């Protein structure tokens, strides 16, 4: 099998595309986010989701069960609309309006601190432990005595900050202070507790205010709800009485001064008339009486003209339609029209009878039709006459109005020509009239405040529904709280699952790895730490040929064999990875063992100069090996050991050397690989991770193919991309990728497919 594409994706060097190569994308993924993707990750994290959905509702149920029961009682007030009063007292004391804004304002006033203080004092709530924490012995105890009464102090000391923070955060009541509290502070504290439990709502479509109060005692809830309503009504009545007293005192002083002002103004007016000889008839001059009389006639004429024009405009509108004028009021009230209509009706009846007995040209029938046409013509003529009469009335009304206006204009010209005395006279008269009106107004309001009718004393609001003792608690609602916690836990669990899913920086599917690198994934090896700890890979491959790990390694061996071919020059495979502990040594161990069991001569070279582990896996001693061969201390054959259990030939690392890079890149390494190609069917080299040291990059040009191991969901994608890019800078001979430590059960959730190597081995045991 050949490489699918060269890595990284880049433009090929050609003569037609000079210049630097285009940069490759850092990361591309085939991962899509849809409903099935969400279902797969929820299935994958089912235990976490169930744990969250179990713990949170249980904690919620425990917390809600510890809360005290709350009872609610409510009373309702009706804000009265403005009533009719015998006296004009509303000018002195405006009534509460019935609009929504006023009702809302009154509701806010009921919920104010002023009403709350009045209620607290009237009901004696300062001596109630429910509202006054200083009287509650339980709340005065130390938090440690309340929660853990038998715990020692040395155990509670470290928990002091945490528990105090929890109490301060979850408790709605402030911590009690040591020592006596002033009365004013106690009243403010009790009022705060009172307002926290009081709710006042104004109806949107009615003049009704609902007062609702919550308490741990049903009797207290009822008593306080009614007490707030009573306090508001008393406050409203007191405000009205105080306003009446202040208005009466103010008006009494004003009346005395205004009475003297009216007397002085009238005396001054009479003196001016006598001095100037102005004649009055009925309290006004003759010229003014004429103008006034003509103005009255002009107003009447304008009114008559407007009415006539309205009727005439109706005539014009109705004249545009057939028979429209017949619907005029004047037409309908005409006796002539009524008589003609009766004749028309009689003729129509007679014509209908004749049509049932004779032919259309029967003389009596023709005569009746002619009579009907004559009557209809008379009706139209009468209607036209009435319409013409309306037109004439409009003209007459307009002429009359114009004549009256002209007469008034001439009188006004005469009036303007009078002397300055008349102007002064009118000014004095206006002054007298204004003084008299103001005096009468203030006097009337003073009488209204002194002589109050029953409507004044009637309240502007009244209780329409008094609170009763509640029989059942309104909180805590345990069922609702638990149900809400279940839904909330579901959301939190899904959120945690998504966070964990998005926190995975590695590759989850072979498709992601292939698309990101352009290289094929040759195998997915479900390495299981529990299995490999109890049974080494080389024994697992030999003893359990039906296990899922063996099946995956067998597929990898077949793929590598097809990729390298059977030529002598293609027998050396280098196995490396990005970081340590990705399973590359396990892949080498299993791949080499399978090849040896297939009858091939296989040499395994441990070229991990920093952390060699293969000798321990096969139970061999790391006395001499690759280091001694490359330094020339021993011959190649002396550095190779044979494992009779697996049939493998093995070269360990040997002793540690200070310059491993120079040795791996030396001619001795090249000679070792040439000799290995001649003597062995397959040579597998295990090297250090690419991101740690450069050993793998040094050996890469000398091998026939590179097998790159990537750990499932662990190795960061960017690191894998960079490591493969480094290898391709040396030589493009990567055979493919191996996705190791795959959890096939979880991956089946992600991809929606089942893996057939979930098989049982020959012992009937599930090796996966």
XYZ file of C-alpha atoms in Angstrom:
768
model
C 0.000 0.000 0.000
C 1.419 3.363 -0.990
C 0.946 6.711 0.704
C -2.313 8.424 -0.039
C -0.766 11.870 -0.248
C 2.506 13.560 0.556
C 2.654 15.443 3.861
C 2.337 18.298 4.401
C -0.104 19.274 1.659
C 1.821 21.650 -0.530
C 2.427 22.576 -4.092
C 4.849 20.352 -5.985
C 8.068 21.927 -7.191
C 7.735 22.547 -10.924
C 9.177 24.969 -13.370
C 5.772 26.592 -13.736
C 5.498 27.442 -10.046
C 8.722 29.139 -8.936
C 9.119 30.731 -5.549
C 8.489 29.510 -2.005
C 6.077 26.682 -1.278
C 2.586 27.467 -0.044
C 2.165 26.876 3.710
C 0.221 23.817 4.751
C -2.855 24.062 6.959
C -2.124 23.478 10.625
C -5.151 21.325 11.337
C -8.175 20.066 9.446
C -10.824 17.788 10.915
C -13.782 15.835 9.601
C -15.641 16.212 12.872
C -19.216 17.396 12.391
C -21.608 18.613 15.066
C -25.114 17.263 14.662
C -27.715 15.375 16.674
C -26.002 12.014 16.300
C -22.691 13.498 17.385
C -24.350 14.828 20.532
C -26.026 11.473 21.175
C -22.703 9.672 20.773
C -20.849 11.810 23.308
C -23.774 11.518 25.741
C -23.636 7.740 25.414
C -19.910 7.896 25.924
C -20.259 9.926 29.146
C -23.380 8.187 30.421
C -21.904 7.520 33.844
C -20.908 11.133 34.358
C -24.300 12.347 33.166
C -26.149 9.918 35.452
C -23.931 10.872 38.385
C -24.659 14.580 37.932
C -28.387 13.913 37.438
C -28.402 11.867 40.654
C -26.264 13.998 42.958
C -27.799 17.391 42.181
C -31.462 16.333 42.711
C -30.508 14.537 45.938
C -28.701 17.608 47.267
C -31.610 19.778 46.175
C -34.118 17.519 47.913
C -32.047 17.559 51.112
C -31.698 21.334 50.997
C -35.389 21.939 50.277
C -36.388 19.533 53.045
C -34.326 21.543 55.523
C -36.091 24.807 54.674
C -38.920 25.945 56.962
C -42.469 26.002 55.617
C -43.799 29.342 54.413
C -47.486 30.306 54.524
C -49.012 33.129 52.487
C -52.152 35.154 53.191
C -53.537 37.934 51.018
C -56.051 40.746 51.355
C -57.471 42.863 48.536
C -58.204 46.588 48.387
C -60.538 48.328 45.960
C -59.569 51.870 44.951
C -62.852 53.762 44.595
C -63.516 55.857 41.507
C -64.240 59.579 41.954
C -67.777 59.911 43.364
C -70.319 62.689 42.926
C -70.357 65.017 45.909
C -72.938 67.528 47.066
C -70.259 70.113 47.800
C -67.262 71.032 45.693
C -64.819 69.624 48.231
C -62.845 67.879 45.460
C -61.282 71.249 44.642
C -59.832 71.368 48.151
C -59.120 67.640 48.582
C -58.643 65.857 45.226
C -59.835 62.279 45.245
C -57.713 59.281 44.321
C -58.126 58.664 40.606
C -59.171 55.343 39.191
C -56.648 55.120 36.338
C -53.969 52.435 36.204
C -51.115 54.824 36.973
C -52.815 55.998 40.159
C -53.591 52.445 41.289
C -49.970 51.445 40.626
C -48.756 54.459 42.590
C -50.945 53.529 45.555
C -49.612 49.969 45.409
C -46.050 51.278 45.594
C -47.018 53.454 48.555
C -48.518 50.467 50.368
C -45.214 48.617 49.844
C -43.241 51.603 51.173
C -41.214 51.666 54.338
C -43.593 54.171 55.959
C -46.567 51.783 55.877
C -44.284 48.929 56.950
C -43.148 50.835 60.060
C -46.748 51.713 60.960
C -47.744 48.047 60.631
C -44.755 46.788 62.621
C -45.577 49.160 65.466
C -49.329 48.528 65.433
C -48.948 44.724 65.423
C -46.022 44.631 67.869
C -43.785 42.664 65.514
C -40.606 43.911 67.200
C -41.258 41.375 69.935
C -41.773 38.523 67.477
C -38.663 36.264 67.133
C -39.570 35.593 63.509
C -38.862 39.221 62.635
C -36.374 40.138 65.361
C -33.302 37.827 65.208
C -32.131 39.125 68.570
C -35.025 37.271 70.191
C -34.283 34.012 68.371
C -32.041 31.944 70.628
C -31.257 29.481 67.839
C -29.899 32.213 65.555
C -27.781 33.664 68.378
C -25.905 30.400 68.823
C -22.537 29.959 67.170
C -22.605 28.257 63.806
C -20.505 25.374 65.127
C -22.928 24.736 67.993
C -25.859 24.692 65.562
C -24.288 22.427 62.934
C -21.857 20.256 64.912
C -22.668 20.552 68.627
C -20.293 17.741 69.666
C -17.317 18.561 67.414
C -14.033 19.676 69.057
C -12.760 23.221 68.520
C -9.484 22.120 66.888
C -11.517 20.366 64.180
C -13.828 23.341 63.557
C -11.122 26.018 63.422
C -9.986 25.282 59.822
C -13.608 25.178 58.683
C -14.503 28.555 60.201
C -13.955 30.733 57.041
C -15.671 28.274 54.705
C -18.753 27.676 56.845
C -19.153 31.359 57.637
C -18.981 32.199 53.909
C -21.637 29.566 53.158
C -23.913 30.886 55.904
C -23.506 34.493 54.773
C -24.136 33.527 51.147
C -27.212 31.335 51.618
C -28.861 33.134 54.541
C -31.177 36.078 53.917
C -30.773 37.268 57.522
C -27.743 39.299 58.566
C -25.553 37.942 61.327
C -26.555 39.128 64.758
C -24.210 41.499 66.518
C -22.889 41.076 69.991
C -24.279 43.357 72.680
C -27.582 45.267 72.813
C -28.831 46.923 69.639
C -30.395 50.425 69.710
C -34.156 50.585 69.288
C -33.854 52.476 66.002
C -31.564 49.815 64.555
C -33.865 47.068 65.800
C -36.839 48.760 64.139
C -34.905 49.085 60.883
C -33.859 45.413 61.052
C -37.402 44.221 61.753
C -38.730 46.452 58.961
C -36.229 44.943 56.518
C -37.407 41.429 57.399
C -40.994 42.618 57.091
C -40.495 44.117 53.608
C -38.701 40.976 52.390
C -41.895 38.993 52.946
C -44.403 41.596 51.758
C -45.674 41.630 48.161
C -48.075 44.258 46.804
C -49.476 43.866 43.291
C -51.790 46.165 41.346
C -54.211 44.611 38.882
C -53.754 45.694 35.282
C -57.433 45.732 34.339
C -59.135 46.564 37.639
C -58.778 49.077 40.455
C -57.762 46.301 42.848
C -54.566 45.990 44.901
C -53.544 42.622 46.357
C -51.485 42.586 49.566
C -49.709 39.256 50.122
C -47.545 38.356 53.112
C -45.448 35.248 53.775
C -44.628 33.871 57.211
C -43.662 30.659 58.916
C -46.859 30.969 60.942
C -50.242 30.937 59.140
C -51.795 33.115 61.858
C -49.039 35.718 61.492
C -49.464 35.743 57.720
C -53.189 36.445 58.081
C -52.701 39.077 60.808
C -50.014 40.988 58.914
C -51.856 40.959 55.558
C -54.941 42.499 57.184
C -52.776 44.823 59.293
C -51.099 46.326 56.218
C -54.493 47.032 54.636
C -55.800 48.633 57.828
C -52.645 50.717 58.224
C -52.997 52.027 54.684
C -56.668 52.967 55.195
C -55.865 54.738 58.453
C -53.000 56.605 56.844
C -55.220 57.606 53.926
C -57.918 58.929 56.281
C -55.383 60.853 58.356
C -53.905 62.470 55.272
C -57.377 63.576 54.125
C -58.276 65.059 57.490
C -54.974 66.899 57.715
C -55.482 68.328 54.224
C -58.952 69.553 55.205
C -57.620 71.306 58.305
C -54.852 73.043 56.412
C -57.264 74.073 53.624
C -59.779 75.500 56.097
C -57.128 77.578 57.883
C -55.795 78.917 54.610
C -59.212 79.778 53.138
C -60.390 81.593 56.279
C -57.552 84.069 56.027
C -58.063 84.568 52.310
C -61.825 85.287 52.577
C -61.373 88.296 54.877
C -58.929 89.993 52.537
C -60.953 89.269 49.382
C -64.169 90.662 50.895
C -62.558 94.044 51.479
C -61.051 93.993 47.959
C -64.504 93.500 46.381
C -66.021 96.389 48.400
C -63.251 98.780 47.395
C -63.495 97.828 43.689
C -67.282 98.327 43.542
C -67.032 101.698 45.339
C -64.396 102.865 42.846
C -66.551 101.755 39.858
C -69.669 103.634 41.019
C -67.652 106.777 41.662
C -66.196 106.662 38.138
C -69.655 106.298 36.526
C -71.027 109.277 38.425
C -68.017 111.400 37.507
C -68.248 110.574 33.757
C -72.068 110.390 33.383
C -72.073 106.905 31.727
C -75.680 105.624 31.349
C -76.391 101.943 31.915
C -79.494 99.919 31.277
C -79.618 96.662 33.111
C -75.971 96.998 34.124
C -74.523 97.812 30.648
C -74.494 100.643 28.086
C -76.996 100.699 25.262
C -74.312 100.117 22.637
C -73.046 97.074 24.461
C -76.575 95.750 24.822
C -77.108 96.090 21.062
C -73.844 94.364 20.252
C -74.650 91.601 22.701
C -78.110 91.116 21.252
C -76.732 91.049 17.704
C -74.015 88.596 18.720
C -76.654 86.282 20.074
C -78.579 86.566 16.832
C -75.342 86.030 14.852
C -74.586 82.863 16.799
C -78.122 81.630 16.170
C -77.778 82.514 12.477
C -74.440 80.708 12.222
C -75.953 77.665 13.875
C -78.934 77.716 11.505
C -76.633 78.219 8.520
C -74.421 75.307 9.544
C -77.409 73.041 9.989
C -78.866 74.109 6.640
C -75.518 73.601 4.884
C -75.232 70.163 6.469
C -78.628 69.177 5.109
C -77.747 70.686 1.738
C -74.389 68.833 1.643
C -76.333 65.658 2.273
C -78.521 66.533 -0.718
C -75.437 66.938 -2.892
C -73.979 63.661 -1.719
C -77.211 61.748 -2.240
C -77.943 63.370 -5.605
C -75.078 61.361 -7.153
C -76.885 58.056 -6.661
C -80.190 56.794 -8.063
C -82.974 57.369 -5.573
C -80.534 58.815 -3.034
C -82.533 62.015 -2.443
C -85.531 59.951 -1.413
C -83.732 59.009 1.830
C -83.598 62.643 2.999
C -85.287 63.351 6.303
C -87.334 66.167 4.754
C -88.496 63.799 2.014
C -89.380 61.081 4.463
C -91.422 63.542 6.588
C -93.339 64.971 3.584
C -97.069 64.168 3.621
C -97.237 64.475 -0.160
C -94.463 61.939 -0.588
C -96.151 59.632 1.894
C -99.459 59.825 0.001
C -97.736 59.222 -3.353
C -95.863 56.266 -1.905
C -99.137 54.763 -0.743
C -100.597 55.208 -4.232
C -97.451 53.683 -5.727
C -97.770 50.696 -3.432
C -101.423 50.196 -4.338
C -100.632 50.406 -8.068
C -97.809 47.895 -7.727
C -100.163 45.516 -5.964
C -102.764 45.936 -8.666
C -100.183 45.401 -11.444
C -99.012 42.227 -9.722
C -102.577 40.902 -9.634
C -103.209 41.759 -13.310
C -99.906 40.130 -14.373
C -101.071 36.872 -12.892
C -104.306 36.955 -14.945
C -103.599 38.768 -18.250
C -101.016 39.267 -20.938
C -98.554 42.197 -20.753
C -100.526 44.179 -23.402
C -103.846 43.927 -21.658
C -105.384 47.480 -21.589
C -106.050 47.514 -17.864
C -102.502 46.342 -17.160
C -101.013 48.952 -19.503
C -103.152 51.660 -17.882
C -102.017 50.623 -14.411
C -98.388 50.808 -15.480
C -98.905 54.265 -16.926
C -100.495 55.379 -13.672
C -97.520 53.938 -11.739
C -95.078 55.843 -13.953
C -97.053 59.044 -13.382
C -97.003 58.566 -9.612
C -93.237 57.921 -9.679
C -92.736 61.066 -11.749
C -94.723 63.039 -9.157
C -92.534 61.570 -6.394
C -89.367 62.639 -8.203
C -90.767 66.096 -8.843
C -91.694 66.470 -5.180
C -88.201 65.279 -4.127
C -86.580 67.790 -6.477
C -88.807 70.513 -5.055
C -87.742 69.667 -1.519
C -84.087 69.664 -2.573
C -84.498 73.052 -4.246
C -86.172 74.314 -1.081
C -83.079 73.269 0.900
C -80.862 75.145 -1.556
C -82.946 78.270 -1.051
C -82.756 77.915 2.720
C -78.940 77.785 2.498
C -78.838 81.007 0.516
C -81.222 82.735 2.900
C -79.210 81.615 5.948
C -75.964 82.876 4.442
C -77.499 86.274 3.581
C -78.928 86.617 7.086
C -75.620 85.762 8.687
C -73.776 88.249 6.513
C -76.267 91.004 7.396
C -75.895 90.365 11.128
C -72.107 90.346 10.854
C -72.200 93.671 8.991
C -74.474 95.208 11.645
C -72.154 94.052 14.416
C -69.170 95.451 12.542
C -70.827 98.890 12.306
C -71.724 98.869 16.022
C -68.189 97.849 16.922
C -66.842 100.756 14.901
C -69.092 103.063 16.879
C -67.961 101.399 20.097
C -64.301 101.938 19.196
C -65.016 105.589 18.676
C -66.200 106.156 22.222
C -64.089 108.011 24.734
C -61.400 106.648 26.964
C -63.887 106.738 29.765
C -65.677 103.682 28.451
C -62.405 101.785 28.255
C -61.612 102.686 31.800
C -65.150 101.753 32.789
C -64.803 98.286 31.291
C -61.495 97.846 33.034
C -63.023 98.744 36.377
C -65.959 96.453 35.742
C -63.613 93.584 34.915
C -61.662 94.219 38.071
C -64.829 94.186 40.144
C -66.046 91.026 38.452
C -62.735 89.240 38.941
C -62.598 90.215 42.607
C -66.182 89.053 43.109
C -65.571 85.709 41.350
C -62.443 85.002 43.348
C -64.201 85.914 46.567
C -67.161 83.656 45.778
C -64.855 80.797 44.802
C -62.806 80.945 47.980
C -65.940 81.425 50.076
C -67.548 78.384 48.492
C -64.513 76.219 49.218
C -64.419 77.479 52.797
C -68.052 76.473 53.255
C -67.282 73.073 51.708
C -64.548 72.441 54.270
C -66.771 73.561 57.162
C -69.904 71.741 56.083
C -68.734 68.250 54.995
C -71.156 65.761 53.622
C -70.833 62.007 54.145
C -69.013 61.514 50.845
C -66.105 63.576 52.184
C -65.648 61.296 55.175
C -66.055 58.155 53.079
C -62.696 56.427 52.396
C -61.185 56.446 48.905
C -60.305 52.732 49.239
C -61.926 49.807 50.994
C -61.142 46.194 51.763
C -63.088 43.853 49.524
C -61.429 40.646 50.681
C -59.842 40.194 54.080
C -57.077 37.643 54.563
C -57.920 34.300 56.102
C -55.648 31.801 57.833
C -53.905 29.693 55.132
C -54.256 25.940 55.509
C -51.356 24.822 53.302
C -47.791 26.057 52.828
C -46.754 27.771 49.613
C -43.056 27.013 49.983
C -40.845 25.175 49.769
C -42.370 23.399 46.774
C -40.384 20.217 46.992
C -41.748 18.562 43.873
C -41.157 21.597 41.701
C -37.685 22.133 43.171
C -36.663 18.521 42.583
C -38.061 18.545 39.054
C -36.267 21.799 38.305
C -33.065 20.356 39.765
C -33.409 17.310 37.505
C -33.739 19.531 34.469
C -30.914 21.746 35.703
C -28.754 18.701 36.399
C -29.428 17.489 32.871
C -28.269 20.821 31.482
C -25.225 20.905 33.770
C -24.357 17.318 32.905
C -24.616 17.985 29.179
C -22.520 21.112 29.635
C -19.823 19.159 31.496
C -19.874 16.444 28.851
C -19.414 19.054 26.122
C -16.576 20.720 28.038
C -14.801 17.388 28.469
C -15.391 16.536 24.819
C -14.043 19.842 23.531
C -11.088 19.587 25.921
C -9.829 16.522 24.041
C -6.882 17.758 21.947
C -6.055 14.463 20.304
C -7.443 12.555 17.345
C -10.620 10.599 17.997
C -11.222 8.885 14.641
C -9.018 7.605 11.824
C -10.820 9.973 9.462
C -9.623 12.975 11.463
C -6.061 11.703 11.456
C -6.047 10.942 7.725
C -7.577 14.265 6.741
C -5.204 16.230 8.955
C -2.016 14.459 7.770
C -2.831 13.140 4.318
C -1.495 9.729 5.396
C -3.416 6.473 5.744
C -4.190 4.935 9.107
C -2.929 1.382 8.767
C -4.413 0.034 11.979
C -6.216 0.877 15.192
C -4.752 -1.061 18.090
C -6.956 -1.303 21.207
C -4.086 -1.608 23.672
C -5.515 -2.288 27.090
C -3.304 -1.440 30.058
C -4.945 -4.083 32.231
C -4.226 -6.798 29.664
C -0.659 -5.700 28.885
C 0.245 -5.499 32.591
C -0.979 -9.006 33.258
C 0.323 -10.484 29.995
C 3.134 -9.044 27.799
C 2.312 -8.262 24.209
C 4.545 -10.970 22.743
C 2.854 -13.597 24.915
C -0.592 -12.167 24.192
C 0.032 -12.420 20.456
C 1.270 -15.994 20.788
C -1.267 -17.281 23.286
C -4.395 -15.354 22.211
C -4.501 -15.162 18.433
C -8.192 -14.246 18.467
C -7.885 -11.208 20.705
C -8.680 -7.765 19.371
C -5.075 -6.588 19.874
C -3.714 -9.548 17.923
C -6.226 -8.976 15.131
C -5.223 -5.312 14.845
C -1.484 -6.153 14.842
C -2.053 -8.838 12.220
C -3.778 -6.288 9.983
C -0.865 -3.885 10.516
C 1.677 -6.575 9.580
C -0.238 -7.411 6.422
C -0.442 -3.745 5.428
C 3.292 -3.188 5.984
C 4.157 -6.340 4.011
C 2.072 -5.128 1.055
C 3.612 -1.662 1.301
C 7.252 -2.828 1.409
C 6.912 -5.684 -1.014
C 9.233 -8.705 -1.056
C 12.371 -7.041 -2.432
C 15.608 -7.281 -0.492
C 16.031 -3.499 -0.455
C 12.792 -2.859 1.445
C 13.044 -4.607 4.780
C 13.856 -1.948 7.378
C 10.963 -0.245 9.224
C 11.381 2.514 11.794
C 8.678 2.929 14.466
C 8.418 6.246 16.263
C 5.844 8.591 17.815
C 5.409 12.169 18.908
C 5.790 11.790 22.669
C 6.585 9.024 25.108
C 4.120 6.366 26.299
C 2.071 6.326 23.094
C 2.508 2.571 22.687
C 5.184 2.480 20.000
C 7.292 -0.095 21.870
C 4.189 -2.270 22.292
C 3.516 -1.988 18.562
C 7.119 -3.008 17.836
C 6.869 -5.936 20.257
C 3.600 -7.235 18.853
C 4.470 -6.637 15.179
C 7.821 -8.355 15.481
C 6.337 -11.322 17.353
C 3.621 -11.846 14.728
C 6.172 -11.701 11.915
C 8.431 -14.180 13.713
C 5.514 -16.537 14.358
C 4.801 -16.380 10.615
C 8.211 -17.967 9.971
C 10.150 -14.839 9.045
C 13.574 -13.882 10.392
C 12.913 -10.699 12.295
C 15.450 -8.417 13.966
C 14.304 -5.854 16.530
C 16.746 -2.999 17.226
C 16.165 -0.858 20.300
C 17.451 2.524 19.086
C 15.835 4.507 21.886
C 19.109 5.852 23.272
C 17.387 7.774 26.078
C 14.866 5.347 27.578
C 15.227 1.768 26.294
C 12.421 -0.585 27.359
C 12.270 -3.446 24.840
C 14.867 -5.623 26.572
C 12.739 -5.621 29.694
C 9.649 -6.587 27.716
C 11.399 -9.695 26.332
C 13.140 -10.467 29.626
C 16.637 -9.921 28.185
C 19.651 -8.243 29.735
C 20.872 -4.914 28.431
C 24.585 -5.697 28.704
C 25.869 -5.053 25.192
C 24.007 -3.893 22.162
C 23.633 -1.075 19.634
C 26.016 1.332 21.373
C 28.843 -1.184 21.425
C 28.236 -2.206 17.790
C 28.298 1.401 16.555
C 31.420 2.248 18.558
C 33.158 -0.852 17.205
C 33.577 -2.522 20.601
C 31.915 -5.722 19.394
C 30.882 -7.266 16.130
C 27.341 -7.128 14.829
C 26.684 -10.802 15.491
C 27.871 -10.439 19.087
C 25.332 -7.651 19.709
C 22.328 -9.720 18.550
C 20.470 -11.976 20.999
C 17.954 -14.688 20.153
C 14.695 -15.237 22.052
C 13.666 -18.875 21.656
C 10.201 -18.207 23.036
C 9.171 -15.874 20.224
C 11.828 -16.720 17.631
C 12.968 -13.093 17.520
C 16.439 -11.685 17.087
C 16.977 -8.714 19.344
C 19.601 -5.996 19.642
C 19.289 -3.957 22.822
C 20.570 -0.452 23.239
C 23.621 -1.346 25.284
C 25.334 1.139 27.493
C 24.456 4.814 27.511
C 26.725 7.038 25.415
C 27.195 10.812 25.537
C 26.870 11.312 21.754
C 23.983 9.148 20.487
C 23.268 11.462 17.548
C 26.756 10.986 16.102
C 26.560 7.218 16.443
C 23.128 6.918 14.784
C 24.291 9.019 11.861
C 27.645 7.274 11.424
C 28.825 4.887 8.724
C 28.683 2.143 11.307
C 24.906 2.549 11.480
C 24.713 2.398 7.687
C 26.826 -0.791 7.673
C 24.613 -2.306 10.388
C 21.487 -1.719 8.318
C 23.099 -3.182 5.177
C 24.068 -6.315 7.049
C 20.601 -6.574 8.613
C 18.939 -6.343 5.189
C 20.997 -9.305 3.954
C 20.519 -11.520 6.990
C 16.904 -10.821 8.023
C 13.530 -10.740 6.338
C 12.330 -7.795 8.426
C 14.167 -5.262 10.576
C 12.150 -3.161 13.018
C 13.808 -0.199 14.755
C 12.312 1.319 17.898
C 13.424 4.947 18.357
C 12.823 7.759 20.772
C 9.835 10.129 20.261
C 10.335 12.807 17.633
C 9.430 15.705 19.932
C 11.978 14.646 22.581
C 15.209 14.047 20.633
C 16.296 13.881 17.020
C 17.240 10.193 16.935
C 14.320 9.211 14.720
C 15.017 12.069 12.287
C 18.654 10.912 11.915
C 17.702 7.310 11.111
C 14.719 8.172 8.859
C 16.727 8.621 5.581
C 18.415 5.222 6.113
C 15.249 3.100 6.516
C 12.774 1.840 3.957
C 9.690 3.071 5.742
C 8.531 4.915 8.840
C 5.611 3.756 10.958
C 4.263 6.644 13.044
C 2.280 5.796 16.202
C -0.340 8.257 17.520
C -2.104 7.685 20.827
C -5.889 7.968 20.601
C -7.303 11.196 22.097
C -4.093 11.977 24.033
C -1.431 13.333 21.720
C -2.127 16.920 20.742
C -3.050 17.328 17.129
C -0.676 20.228 16.551
C 2.244 18.177 17.938
C 1.445 15.272 15.599
C 1.312 17.641 12.630
C 4.641 19.219 13.550
C 6.361 15.858 14.150
C 5.272 14.522 10.752
C 6.349 17.768 9.134
C 9.817 17.306 10.665
C 9.995 13.751 9.305
C 9.013 14.915 5.827
C 11.746 17.472 5.857
C 14.166 14.521 6.022
C 12.489 12.092 3.629
C 9.029 11.229 2.425
C 9.037 7.546 3.334
C 6.227 7.315 5.902
C 4.334 4.077 5.389
C 1.349 5.191 7.421
C -0.037 5.860 10.863
C -1.090 3.644 13.746
C -3.788 4.825 16.141
C -2.921 3.165 19.440
C -4.691 2.662 22.770
C -8.080 2.948 21.087
C -11.190 2.277 23.138
C -13.230 0.556 20.453
C -16.415 0.739 22.522
C -16.220 4.517 22.788
C -15.117 4.870 19.202
C -18.117 2.850 18.096
C -20.265 5.518 19.784
C -18.469 8.278 17.866
C -18.475 6.613 14.452
C -21.672 4.596 14.785
C -19.946 1.368 13.635
C -19.074 -1.893 15.344
C -15.639 -3.532 15.074
C -15.532 -7.174 14.135
C -12.382 -7.850 16.084
C -14.458 -7.630 19.225
C -13.986 -11.324 19.097
C -13.239 -13.998 21.622
C -9.928 -15.742 21.515
C -9.425 -19.443 21.398
C -9.886 -19.633 25.160
C -13.304 -18.024 25.025
C -12.085 -14.860 26.749
C -12.680 -11.350 25.552
C -9.194 -9.936 25.110
C -10.270 -6.396 24.405
